[in-house]
Amino acid sequence: MNAAGDALKNGTDPGALIGRARSLGASQAEVYTLERVEAPVAFEANRLRRVSSTQTGAVAVRVVKDGRLGQATSTRPGDTEVVDMAVRAAELGPPADFDFAPVAPVRGDLQMFDPAVREWDVEAMVQAGRGLVEEVRGLADGLQVEVHLERTETVTRVVTSAGQDVSRRGTLAQLRYSLELVEPENMIHIFYFDRSRRLGLDLDLAVRRVTELFTHARRNVRAGTGSFRVLFAPPAVGDLVAPLVACLDGKAVVKGESPWRDKLGQRLFAEDFTVWDDPTVPWEPRTLPFDDEGVPTTRRPVIERGVLKGFLLDLRTARALGQAAQGNGFRRSPDSPPSPSPTNLVLEPGEKPAAELLSELSEGLYVVQLMGAWAGNPYAGQVSGNVLLGYLVRGGEIVGRVKDCMVSVNVFEAFGGALVARSRETEPSMGAERLPYLLVDKASVTTKA
Amino acid sequence: MESYLRELVRGRPADYVEVRLEETHVTNVSFRGPVLDQVGETTSFGGNVRALVNGGWGFVSFTRLEDLEAKVALAIRQAELVSRERPKPLRLAPVPVVRDIVRPEVGEDPRRVPLSAKKELLEGYNRQIMAWGPPIVTSSVSYFDRHRHIRFANSEGTYIDQELLDVAGVFWAAAARGGVTQIRHYTFGSSSTFGVARGLEAQVEEVCRKAAALLDAPVVQGGVYPVILDPQLAGVFVHEAFGHLSEADNVDENPNLQKVMTLGREFGGPHLHIYDSGSEPGLRGYLRYDDEGVPTRKTYLVREGKLVGRLHSRETAAKMGEEPTGNARAVDWRFPPICRMRTTGIEPGEASFEEMLEGIELGVYAVGSYGGQTAGEMFTFTAGEAYMVRNGKLAEMVRDVTLTGNVFETLRNIDLIGRDPASRDGPGGCGKGEQAPLAVSFRSPHIRIQNVVVGGVTR
């Protein structure tokens, strides 16, 4: 049941599509092709529920005709009509205020493809999944364990009329692991996520982590209302850095939505706060040599020692700001146009292990996951979320789980000074980031009396 | 096509086989600030095969149509593998065998509106926002229409050829001053007409005024308050808080949750009725047949405060010994159908808005939504705008209002239900697992809830 190898041939001939665009009067053209195979195995309610496989092919074409930009996408292999659609769209399109990627060399040495992921067969995935269920199902009567293991292999190619022709092949192994216990009016839901471009998911760590979080969650305690010191685990830290990403986004900068438009080179945060956009980290999910516009990616700090050093730019926003594109133009899916987003966002870690930060917390909260924190206005830096999974800490010990509780932090203030410490270790958040634990002073906590 | 698909799934070595092919055509237009961001078209063609063998499911999805026979065989092999791990065989709940062709009842058909006219209309709204003046600094306007043509055949002999129309959009205004940015938005959507995108100038004006006003609004003081939700937010609440808990695939193999969600259990006062329906014409949640070919119906989840139903696929209905409800939906061809909502609502009650304000000494009126989320019994959502209620009267505007709570407690705390049901569709959708955004709608009147946790600053 393993057909990844030869399933990744796209029926598209980019050269022919660019030729067709030219013959229809386009002055520039860009062809993006994607071929992907995914094989997920899902355990629900402690048992194998579904084995699937998905093959997706797509071609997206952008053209410039009479100074205007047009685009179209199709999933039909070998479709040439997609060029005609793009040319038609260009008649109404926005002014093409940028050029498609010129020829530029891209790195070939990044660690993003592991043949072992391709060879990870369904039987082995089922066995791994069964192991993850069996390891924890005895923790409580009625415990429901869900495991989702998936392998993905993707081939992406970008060809432009300016002569750029680059392709990349990447693998990804993913684990979503959850424990749910339903008691009358009290539900415990522990969620764990890990992913890697190589077949090296740490399943023992996964078991240890969910066991620990579940065990501490069995007892509910009440947090107070007021201003507290809070240790955030990486999944919650992902919500705290989301406003940074929103403010660094070239589109928000060009539009003036981002409050940072005129702040390049200025100190925004504390001296010890550094954030990298790093496409070179071995085996991370967004480790790749070029973006979806064919522009080489670059490892660089976006915030260095508290100073704003750069934005996340695609070709269009780079031109609008008069800067060089750095390879941050990515498509959320083949049918959405490239738009600025980070490669691997890396928050520089600190000195102490997370366990030590926790043990030094005399009175406060340990928040693993927030819920609904993405829903606010990111440009003001206010992050406000329901504590989906969080614990009360006293004298450096977890005393129990807190519920019906909101945490609110202004991350601009927190990263500006109220941030007490970052952990030495970094772990996956829910997205592409790998983040440290953060200890934040003076987070607003509201608990139902 | 029909006979080919029927033939493909008939007489296979499986308990059940279905095939679904989808052709989708999307046009979209968007503006960001003064500039046109995008005008584009997408066509996608994809399909899937799902097979059931002795209680186990296999699922294969693809964009390449060649060799469908091999894909059926692969789905059956996968299903066999799963069945080895499952102790008992599964029969799907019986439903009528159907042969039907469904075409949407269209008002103004977006496919007949030239792309240039769509662009012009939206450009008008965008220009209006950009010309509003300080403190409005920028805008965002986006629109799409989607036409889906789905062909479905199963091994029981059902064949459905269904077309679905979906039109939606949103515009945002952003106001900024002294390093603070505030945004407010308006959404529209329909399953039947492009007309829903027309004549929105007054709404544009309102959005600009609200974004500007939010700049001067203080962050709400965190605490526990009585809260009035407007129809839009009440709709999001009932979807997030109760709709997801009613999805039977969360319940069917979870004995503890079954105890919590026992039919007949009391969840609220006798004035509380919650339903989910596929038959609200014009709303984005409208649907004649779900993705298992089951006719949709209006399903009450709560009647007179008591649990009376849930949202089923054929599998969950069979396992729980209940009737299928037509709630098995897939966001597109890449995914198998799972239990999902359509239009979820609270039936109107008797209260007027004035009666809701009366008796609130200090509370919050929350309007519109940025979205919400739920996990188990906990939910949270963020209001688009909000006002304090002081001594029975609407008072100052406040911002960053996020509401959270325990579903069961909150449902019991609904003390007044308005008589003014309303729906507002938008371009967003519901997410479950990896499947998002699925077109769903909400319909509710104003509701009042006691003792809601509102996040904000604490002093």
Short mmCIF file of C-alpha atoms in Angstrom, two decimals, chain B residues 142-144 146 166-172 185-189 284 424-430 437-439:
data_model
loop_
_atom_site.label_atom_id
_atom_site.label_comp_id
_atom_site.label_asym_id
_atom_site.label_seq_id
_atom_site.Cartn_x
_atom_site.Cartn_y
_atom_site.Cartn_z
CA SER B 142 -12.95 40.17 -0.30
CA TYR B 143 -15.55 38.22 -2.19
CA PHE B 144 -15.94 34.75 -3.64
CA ARG B 146 -18.29 28.93 -5.64
CA ASP B 166 -22.13 29.58 -2.37
CA VAL B 167 -21.60 33.35 -2.39
CA ALA B 168 -19.88 35.24 0.41
CA GLY B 169 -17.71 38.17 1.31
CA VAL B 170 -16.47 40.50 3.99
CA PHE B 171 -15.22 44.03 4.31
CA TRP B 172 -13.00 45.39 7.06
CA HIS B 185 -15.98 44.13 9.79
CA TYR B 186 -19.23 43.24 8.05
CA THR B 187 -19.97 39.93 6.37
CA PHE B 188 -22.50 38.69 3.83
CA GLY B 189 -23.29 35.32 2.31
CA ARG B 284 -25.08 28.98 3.32
CA ARG B 424 -25.97 36.72 9.04
CA ASP B 425 -23.82 34.66 6.76
CA GLY B 426 -20.17 35.34 6.05
CA PRO B 427 -17.21 33.95 4.17
CA GLY B 428 -15.88 31.94 7.09
CA GLY B 429 -16.83 28.45 7.99
CA CYS B 430 -16.70 25.75 10.56
CA PRO B 437 -13.91 25.89 6.25
CA LEU B 438 -17.29 24.23 5.84
CA ALA B 439 -20.24 26.44 4.88
#
